[in-house]
């Protein structure tokens, strides 16, 4: 088996395809809180701390445990959280549909190049499936969810990132071994997840994740880069490349250590 061939690229969504957390998910959570008459407000700093817990329902529960433990006594706690999260998803999808959440540099270019090169593309995310479809449609066009060979999202696996479950699920459906694939992530939780599934991983950081621990990443970059807007290399080597393409991904897979 040739382990240096890239047969599929597995993309994380939030923070990787687009900067969706601060001005997307966070705002949608706050809108849902308002809708349900809660006086909670997740500001930019607090939300950065809450991002340590992946998954919206899990994040709400974590907030309750830490900041409003009295709420944990609700008899219907699981349903109540699920209802609140459903409202949050509705607000988030509406926000994406209004536009103004662009893909990060290099994302659309790389996806198109991989498709032309017949390299499979997949999604592996903890976010809710509707959110993925909505982001792809609003940025790449109505038919773009169909471009992906596999979309793995949300509650389909028991353990969210940093557990490797979602990556195992996607690899299984791709029918490919991790050795022939590469992941693109933006966060330490995401990287822990992809590495635990045996995937070489490119990290593109954002304001929330810049200072996290990316030990084990193939390379840590500012973004995927464009010919007109080269990336910055923060850790590792990009072999002189200025933007991520299939050729660089192959070199990163072939690297030692
Ligand atoms: C993304 C998440 C998600 C989103 C919110 O992590 O943790 O929970 O913040 O989405 P990753 P939901 O980028 O590592 O997949 O509310 O739909 O869970
Ligand atoms: Mg992410």
mmCIF file of C-alpha atoms and ligand atoms in Angstrom:
data_model
loop_
_atom_site.group_PDB
_atom_site.id
_atom_site.type_symbol
_atom_site.label_atom_id
_atom_site.label_comp_id
_atom_site.label_asym_id
_atom_site.label_seq_id
_atom_site.Cartn_x
_atom_site.Cartn_y
_atom_site.Cartn_z
ATOM 1 C CA UNK A 1 0.000 0.000 0.000
ATOM 2 C CA UNK A 2 1.395 3.389 -0.984
ATOM 3 C CA UNK A 3 1.006 5.503 2.143
ATOM 4 C CA UNK A 4 2.223 8.661 0.409
ATOM 5 C CA UNK A 5 -0.701 8.874 -1.997
ATOM 6 C CA UNK A 6 -3.465 11.288 -0.982
ATOM 7 C CA UNK A 7 -6.742 9.617 -1.956
ATOM 8 C CA UNK A 8 -9.010 11.798 0.205
ATOM 9 C CA UNK A 9 -8.950 15.047 2.150
ATOM 10 C CA UNK A 10 -11.150 15.240 5.259
ATOM 11 C CA UNK A 11 -12.168 18.778 6.208
ATOM 12 C CA UNK A 12 -13.294 20.026 9.587
ATOM 13 C CA UNK A 13 -15.944 22.771 9.258
ATOM 14 C CA UNK A 14 -16.062 25.330 12.072
ATOM 15 C CA UNK A 15 -12.952 27.488 12.095
ATOM 16 C CA UNK A 16 -11.489 25.545 9.150
ATOM 17 C CA UNK A 17 -13.814 26.093 6.183
ATOM 18 C CA UNK A 18 -15.044 29.415 7.604
ATOM 19 C CA UNK A 19 -14.695 31.544 10.732
ATOM 20 C CA UNK A 20 -18.091 30.512 12.009
ATOM 21 C CA UNK A 21 -17.615 30.543 15.774
ATOM 22 C CA UNK A 22 -17.343 34.154 17.030
ATOM 23 C CA UNK A 23 -19.806 35.829 14.670
ATOM 24 C CA UNK A 24 -21.872 32.779 13.771
ATOM 25 C CA UNK A 25 -22.476 30.093 16.384
ATOM 26 C CA UNK A 26 -21.937 32.502 19.298
ATOM 27 C CA UNK A 27 -24.547 34.935 18.011
ATOM 28 C CA UNK A 28 -26.981 32.100 17.320
ATOM 29 C CA UNK A 29 -26.602 30.786 20.875
ATOM 30 C CA UNK A 30 -27.318 34.285 22.226
ATOM 31 C CA UNK A 31 -30.374 34.668 19.976
ATOM 32 C CA UNK A 32 -31.713 31.316 21.224
ATOM 33 C CA UNK A 33 -31.158 32.355 24.843
ATOM 34 C CA UNK A 34 -33.123 35.561 24.169
ATOM 35 C CA UNK A 35 -35.901 33.618 22.445
ATOM 36 C CA UNK A 36 -36.309 31.353 25.478
ATOM 37 C CA UNK A 37 -36.268 34.280 27.902
ATOM 38 C CA UNK A 38 -32.844 33.501 29.376
ATOM 39 C CA UNK A 39 -30.657 36.430 30.370
ATOM 40 C CA UNK A 40 -27.408 34.627 29.465
ATOM 41 C CA UNK A 41 -24.979 36.392 27.158
ATOM 42 C CA UNK A 42 -21.918 34.632 25.767
ATOM 43 C CA UNK A 43 -19.393 37.356 24.995
ATOM 44 C CA UNK A 44 -16.353 36.812 22.770
ATOM 45 C CA UNK A 45 -14.002 35.968 25.662
ATOM 46 C CA UNK A 46 -16.373 33.626 27.481
ATOM 47 C CA UNK A 47 -17.195 31.870 24.207
ATOM 48 C CA UNK A 48 -13.462 31.270 23.653
ATOM 49 C CA UNK A 49 -13.376 29.422 26.983
ATOM 50 C CA UNK A 50 -16.553 27.480 26.231
ATOM 51 C CA UNK A 51 -15.087 26.284 22.918
ATOM 52 C CA UNK A 52 -12.973 23.849 24.970
ATOM 53 C CA UNK A 53 -16.128 21.717 24.934
ATOM 54 C CA UNK A 54 -17.134 20.666 21.406
ATOM 55 C CA UNK A 55 -20.773 20.227 20.414
ATOM 56 C CA UNK A 56 -23.474 22.800 21.048
ATOM 57 C CA UNK A 57 -25.598 20.717 23.427
ATOM 58 C CA UNK A 58 -22.493 19.626 25.332
ATOM 59 C CA UNK A 59 -21.343 23.280 25.492
ATOM 60 C CA UNK A 60 -24.690 24.413 26.933
ATOM 61 C CA UNK A 61 -24.535 21.671 29.572
ATOM 62 C CA UNK A 62 -20.979 22.646 30.462
ATOM 63 C CA UNK A 63 -22.085 26.287 30.855
ATOM 64 C CA UNK A 64 -24.911 25.220 33.176
ATOM 65 C CA UNK A 65 -22.541 23.158 35.306
ATOM 66 C CA UNK A 66 -20.056 25.994 35.599
ATOM 67 C CA UNK A 67 -22.186 29.159 35.736
ATOM 68 C CA UNK A 68 -25.814 28.326 36.611
ATOM 69 C CA UNK A 69 -25.798 24.941 38.399
ATOM 70 C CA UNK A 70 -29.315 25.522 39.811
ATOM 71 C CA UNK A 71 -30.664 24.958 36.263
ATOM 72 C CA UNK A 72 -29.329 21.393 36.374
ATOM 73 C CA UNK A 73 -32.244 20.435 38.632
ATOM 74 C CA UNK A 74 -34.746 20.665 35.780
ATOM 75 C CA UNK A 75 -36.515 17.297 35.554
ATOM 76 C CA UNK A 76 -36.511 17.441 31.760
ATOM 77 C CA UNK A 77 -32.930 18.692 31.446
ATOM 78 C CA UNK A 78 -31.939 16.691 28.340
ATOM 79 C CA UNK A 79 -35.073 17.710 26.430
ATOM 80 C CA UNK A 80 -34.759 21.302 27.566
ATOM 81 C CA UNK A 81 -31.163 21.505 26.311
ATOM 82 C CA UNK A 82 -32.179 19.805 23.058
ATOM 83 C CA UNK A 83 -34.983 22.364 22.564
ATOM 84 C CA UNK A 84 -32.688 25.288 23.264
ATOM 85 C CA UNK A 85 -30.118 23.866 20.862
ATOM 86 C CA UNK A 86 -32.766 23.372 18.184
ATOM 87 C CA UNK A 87 -33.625 27.071 18.439
ATOM 88 C CA UNK A 88 -29.898 27.870 18.208
ATOM 89 C CA UNK A 89 -29.589 25.791 15.005
ATOM 90 C CA UNK A 90 -32.568 27.649 13.501
ATOM 91 C CA UNK A 91 -30.936 31.011 14.256
ATOM 92 C CA UNK A 92 -27.574 29.820 12.917
ATOM 93 C CA UNK A 93 -28.993 28.560 9.620
ATOM 94 C CA UNK A 94 -30.943 31.819 9.191
ATOM 95 C CA UNK A 95 -27.748 33.785 9.811
ATOM 96 C CA UNK A 96 -25.870 31.795 7.148
ATOM 97 C CA UNK A 97 -28.737 32.203 4.704
ATOM 98 C CA UNK A 98 -28.485 35.989 5.094
ATOM 99 C CA UNK A 99 -24.915 35.649 3.692
ATOM 100 C CA UNK A 100 -21.770 37.350 4.914
ATOM 101 C CA UNK A 101 -19.970 34.243 6.250
ATOM 102 C CA UNK A 102 -17.254 33.686 3.629
ATOM 103 C CA UNK A 103 -15.003 30.670 3.267
ATOM 104 C CA UNK A 104 -11.472 31.137 4.570
ATOM 105 C CA UNK A 105 -8.645 31.864 2.080
ATOM 106 C CA UNK A 106 -7.826 28.955 -0.180
ATOM 107 C CA UNK A 107 -10.757 26.744 0.805
ATOM 108 C CA UNK A 108 -12.825 27.052 -2.387
ATOM 109 C CA UNK A 109 -9.714 26.868 -4.573
ATOM 110 C CA UNK A 110 -8.428 23.694 -2.861
ATOM 111 C CA UNK A 111 -11.826 21.973 -2.949
ATOM 112 C CA UNK A 112 -12.142 22.668 -6.696
ATOM 113 C CA UNK A 113 -8.602 21.473 -7.375
ATOM 114 C CA UNK A 114 -9.127 18.236 -5.435
ATOM 115 C CA UNK A 115 -12.335 17.523 -7.351
ATOM 116 C CA UNK A 116 -10.584 18.121 -10.689
ATOM 117 C CA UNK A 117 -7.760 15.817 -9.583
ATOM 118 C CA UNK A 118 -10.333 13.127 -8.637
ATOM 119 C CA UNK A 119 -9.155 13.181 -5.031
ATOM 120 C CA UNK A 120 -12.067 12.461 -2.707
ATOM 121 C CA UNK A 121 -13.295 15.139 -0.322
ATOM 122 C CA UNK A 122 -15.162 14.628 2.929
ATOM 123 C CA UNK A 123 -16.409 16.503 5.985
ATOM 124 C CA UNK A 124 -15.760 15.424 9.586
ATOM 125 C CA UNK A 125 -17.331 17.790 12.096
ATOM 126 C CA UNK A 126 -19.084 17.886 15.447
ATOM 127 C CA UNK A 127 -21.563 20.494 14.288
ATOM 128 C CA UNK A 128 -25.156 19.744 13.306
ATOM 129 C CA UNK A 129 -25.744 18.425 9.720
ATOM 130 C CA UNK A 130 -28.105 21.314 8.737
ATOM 131 C CA UNK A 131 -25.334 23.768 9.589
ATOM 132 C CA UNK A 132 -22.891 22.069 7.218
ATOM 133 C CA UNK A 133 -25.344 21.960 4.334
ATOM 134 C CA UNK A 134 -26.282 25.565 4.894
ATOM 135 C CA UNK A 135 -22.669 26.791 5.000
ATOM 136 C CA UNK A 136 -21.730 24.865 1.841
ATOM 137 C CA UNK A 137 -24.791 26.060 -0.086
ATOM 138 C CA UNK A 138 -24.354 29.692 0.948
ATOM 139 C CA UNK A 139 -20.682 29.751 -0.060
ATOM 140 C CA UNK A 140 -20.093 27.177 -2.826
ATOM 141 C CA UNK A 141 -23.565 26.911 -4.332
ATOM 142 C CA UNK A 142 -26.757 24.897 -4.073
ATOM 143 C CA UNK A 143 -25.287 21.643 -5.425
ATOM 144 C CA UNK A 144 -22.030 21.746 -3.436
ATOM 145 C CA UNK A 145 -23.027 19.351 -0.605
ATOM 146 C CA UNK A 146 -23.171 16.690 -3.356
ATOM 147 C CA UNK A 147 -19.514 17.295 -4.214
ATOM 148 C CA UNK A 148 -18.487 15.603 -0.967
ATOM 149 C CA UNK A 149 -18.066 11.833 -1.001
ATOM 150 C CA UNK A 150 -18.939 11.637 2.701
ATOM 151 C CA UNK A 151 -20.343 14.164 5.165
ATOM 152 C CA UNK A 152 -19.975 13.114 8.795
ATOM 153 C CA UNK A 153 -21.588 15.527 11.257
ATOM 154 C CA UNK A 154 -23.198 15.882 14.669
ATOM 155 C CA UNK A 155 -24.633 13.138 16.826
ATOM 156 C CA UNK A 156 -24.066 10.178 14.462
ATOM 157 C CA UNK A 157 -21.167 9.021 16.648
ATOM 158 C CA UNK A 158 -21.096 8.700 20.444
ATOM 159 C CA UNK A 159 -17.905 10.659 21.116
ATOM 160 C CA UNK A 160 -17.383 14.189 19.765
ATOM 161 C CA UNK A 161 -13.909 15.635 19.138
ATOM 162 C CA UNK A 162 -11.294 15.205 20.651
ATOM 163 C CA UNK A 163 -12.519 11.597 20.415
ATOM 164 C CA UNK A 164 -11.612 10.105 17.011
ATOM 165 C CA UNK A 165 -15.123 8.663 16.399
ATOM 166 C CA UNK A 166 -16.214 11.045 13.623
ATOM 167 C CA UNK A 167 -12.977 10.509 11.672
ATOM 168 C CA UNK A 168 -13.309 6.722 12.027
ATOM 169 C CA UNK A 169 -16.916 6.994 10.809
ATOM 170 C CA UNK A 170 -15.918 9.032 7.739
ATOM 171 C CA UNK A 171 -12.917 6.819 6.879
ATOM 172 C CA UNK A 172 -15.127 3.771 7.141
ATOM 173 C CA UNK A 173 -17.632 5.226 4.673
ATOM 174 C CA UNK A 174 -14.876 6.400 2.337
ATOM 175 C CA UNK A 175 -13.553 2.840 2.393
ATOM 176 C CA UNK A 176 -10.006 4.147 2.712
ATOM 177 C CA UNK A 177 -7.286 3.606 5.312
ATOM 178 C CA UNK A 178 -6.139 6.667 7.280
ATOM 179 C CA UNK A 179 -2.678 6.225 5.704
ATOM 180 C CA UNK A 180 -4.055 7.365 2.333
ATOM 181 C CA UNK A 181 -5.908 10.401 3.653
ATOM 182 C CA UNK A 182 -5.128 13.757 5.199
ATOM 183 C CA UNK A 183 -7.199 15.969 7.494
ATOM 184 C CA UNK A 184 -7.502 19.757 7.702
ATOM 185 C CA UNK A 185 -8.277 21.127 11.161
ATOM 186 C CA UNK A 186 -8.165 24.436 13.046
ATOM 187 C CA UNK A 187 -8.178 23.479 16.736
ATOM 188 C CA UNK A 188 -6.362 21.377 19.304
ATOM 189 C CA UNK A 189 -9.509 19.310 19.948
ATOM 190 C CA UNK A 190 -9.834 18.706 16.221
ATOM 191 C CA UNK A 191 -6.164 17.768 15.865
ATOM 192 C CA UNK A 192 -6.336 15.335 18.800
ATOM 193 C CA UNK A 193 -9.337 13.720 17.094
ATOM 194 C CA UNK A 194 -7.745 13.366 13.646
ATOM 195 C CA UNK A 195 -4.379 12.180 15.012
ATOM 196 C CA UNK A 196 -6.097 9.570 17.168
ATOM 197 C CA UNK A 197 -7.734 8.260 13.986
ATOM 198 C CA UNK A 198 -4.279 7.928 12.425
ATOM 199 C CA UNK A 199 -4.567 10.888 10.037
ATOM 200 C CA UNK A 200 -1.776 13.228 9.028
ATOM 201 C CA UNK A 201 -3.198 16.675 9.689
ATOM 202 C CA UNK A 202 -2.708 20.193 8.331
ATOM 203 C CA UNK A 203 -3.718 22.870 10.843
ATOM 204 C CA UNK A 204 -4.907 26.313 9.762
ATOM 205 C CA UNK A 205 -5.299 28.471 12.862
ATOM 206 C CA UNK A 206 -7.708 31.292 13.694
ATOM 207 C CA UNK A 207 -7.933 33.888 16.453
ATOM 208 C CA UNK A 208 -9.478 31.434 18.918
ATOM 209 C CA UNK A 209 -6.954 28.639 18.280
ATOM 210 C CA UNK A 210 -3.672 30.411 17.432
ATOM 211 C CA UNK A 211 -2.035 29.692 20.820
ATOM 212 C CA UNK A 212 -3.207 26.082 21.235
ATOM 213 C CA UNK A 213 -0.907 23.045 21.283
ATOM 214 C CA UNK A 214 -0.514 21.585 17.804
ATOM 215 C CA UNK A 215 2.116 18.961 18.596
ATOM 216 C CA UNK A 216 1.891 16.208 15.999
ATOM 217 C CA UNK A 217 0.511 18.351 13.160
ATOM 218 C CA UNK A 218 2.086 17.896 9.717
ATOM 219 C CA UNK A 219 2.298 21.680 9.444
ATOM 220 C CA UNK A 220 0.645 24.674 11.148
ATOM 221 C CA UNK A 221 -0.360 27.493 8.797
ATOM 222 C CA UNK A 222 -2.215 30.792 8.996
ATOM 223 C CA UNK A 223 -4.675 29.533 6.352
ATOM 224 C CA UNK A 224 -4.680 27.490 3.138
ATOM 225 C CA UNK A 225 -3.336 30.459 1.175
ATOM 226 C CA UNK A 226 -3.978 31.776 -2.311
ATOM 227 C CA UNK A 227 -1.527 32.626 -5.106
ATOM 228 C CA UNK A 228 -2.393 36.277 -4.435
ATOM 229 C CA UNK A 229 -2.375 35.831 -0.637
ATOM 230 C CA UNK A 230 0.301 33.336 0.514
ATOM 231 C CA UNK A 231 -0.059 31.617 3.866
ATOM 232 C CA UNK A 232 2.319 32.089 6.820
ATOM 233 C CA UNK A 233 4.005 28.972 8.205
ATOM 234 C CA UNK A 234 3.858 28.858 12.031
ATOM 235 C CA UNK A 235 5.248 25.348 12.638
ATOM 236 C CA UNK A 236 6.873 22.750 10.377
ATOM 237 C CA UNK A 237 7.790 23.199 6.737
ATOM 238 C CA UNK A 238 5.693 23.862 3.639
ATOM 239 C CA UNK A 239 8.548 22.926 1.277
ATOM 240 C CA UNK A 240 8.627 26.426 -0.207
ATOM 241 C CA UNK A 241 4.947 26.383 -1.191
ATOM 242 C CA UNK A 242 2.889 29.530 -0.727
ATOM 243 C CA UNK A 243 -0.555 27.919 -0.787
ATOM 244 C CA UNK A 244 -1.913 24.443 -0.087
ATOM 245 C CA UNK A 245 -2.590 22.272 -3.125
ATOM 246 C CA UNK A 246 -2.641 18.532 -3.848
ATOM 247 C CA UNK A 247 1.104 18.579 -4.505
ATOM 248 C CA UNK A 248 1.920 20.048 -1.088
ATOM 249 C CA UNK A 249 -0.488 17.641 0.637
ATOM 250 C CA UNK A 250 1.377 14.750 -0.994
ATOM 251 C CA UNK A 251 4.729 16.108 0.202
ATOM 252 C CA UNK A 252 3.355 16.540 3.719
ATOM 253 C CA UNK A 253 2.189 12.925 3.737
ATOM 254 C CA UNK A 254 5.589 11.723 2.536
ATOM 255 C CA UNK A 255 7.473 13.596 5.267
ATOM 256 C CA UNK A 256 9.228 11.644 7.987
ATOM 257 C CA UNK A 257 8.096 12.150 11.587
HETATM 258 C C1 LIG B 1 -17.307 22.667 16.208
HETATM 259 C C2 LIG B 1 -18.127 22.644 17.397
HETATM 260 C C3 LIG B 1 -19.555 22.887 17.280
HETATM 261 C C4 LIG B 1 -19.959 24.296 16.965
HETATM 262 C C5 LIG B 1 -21.434 24.477 17.224
HETATM 263 O O1 LIG B 1 -16.126 21.925 16.456
HETATM 264 O O2 LIG B 1 -17.642 22.422 18.482
HETATM 265 O O3 LIG B 1 -20.143 22.529 18.488
HETATM 266 O O4 LIG B 1 -19.257 25.200 17.815
HETATM 267 O O5 LIG B 1 -22.173 23.584 16.476
HETATM 268 P P1 LIG B 1 -15.253 21.343 15.244
HETATM 269 P P2 LIG B 1 -23.445 22.805 17.100
HETATM 270 O O6 LIG B 1 -14.887 22.481 14.375
HETATM 271 O O7 LIG B 1 -14.032 20.762 15.895
HETATM 272 O O8 LIG B 1 -16.068 20.286 14.566
HETATM 273 O O9 LIG B 1 -24.134 23.762 18.011
HETATM 274 O O10 LIG B 1 -24.263 22.418 15.905
HETATM 275 O O11 LIG B 1 -22.873 21.620 17.851
HETATM 276 MG MG1 LIG B 2 -12.997 23.313 14.042
#
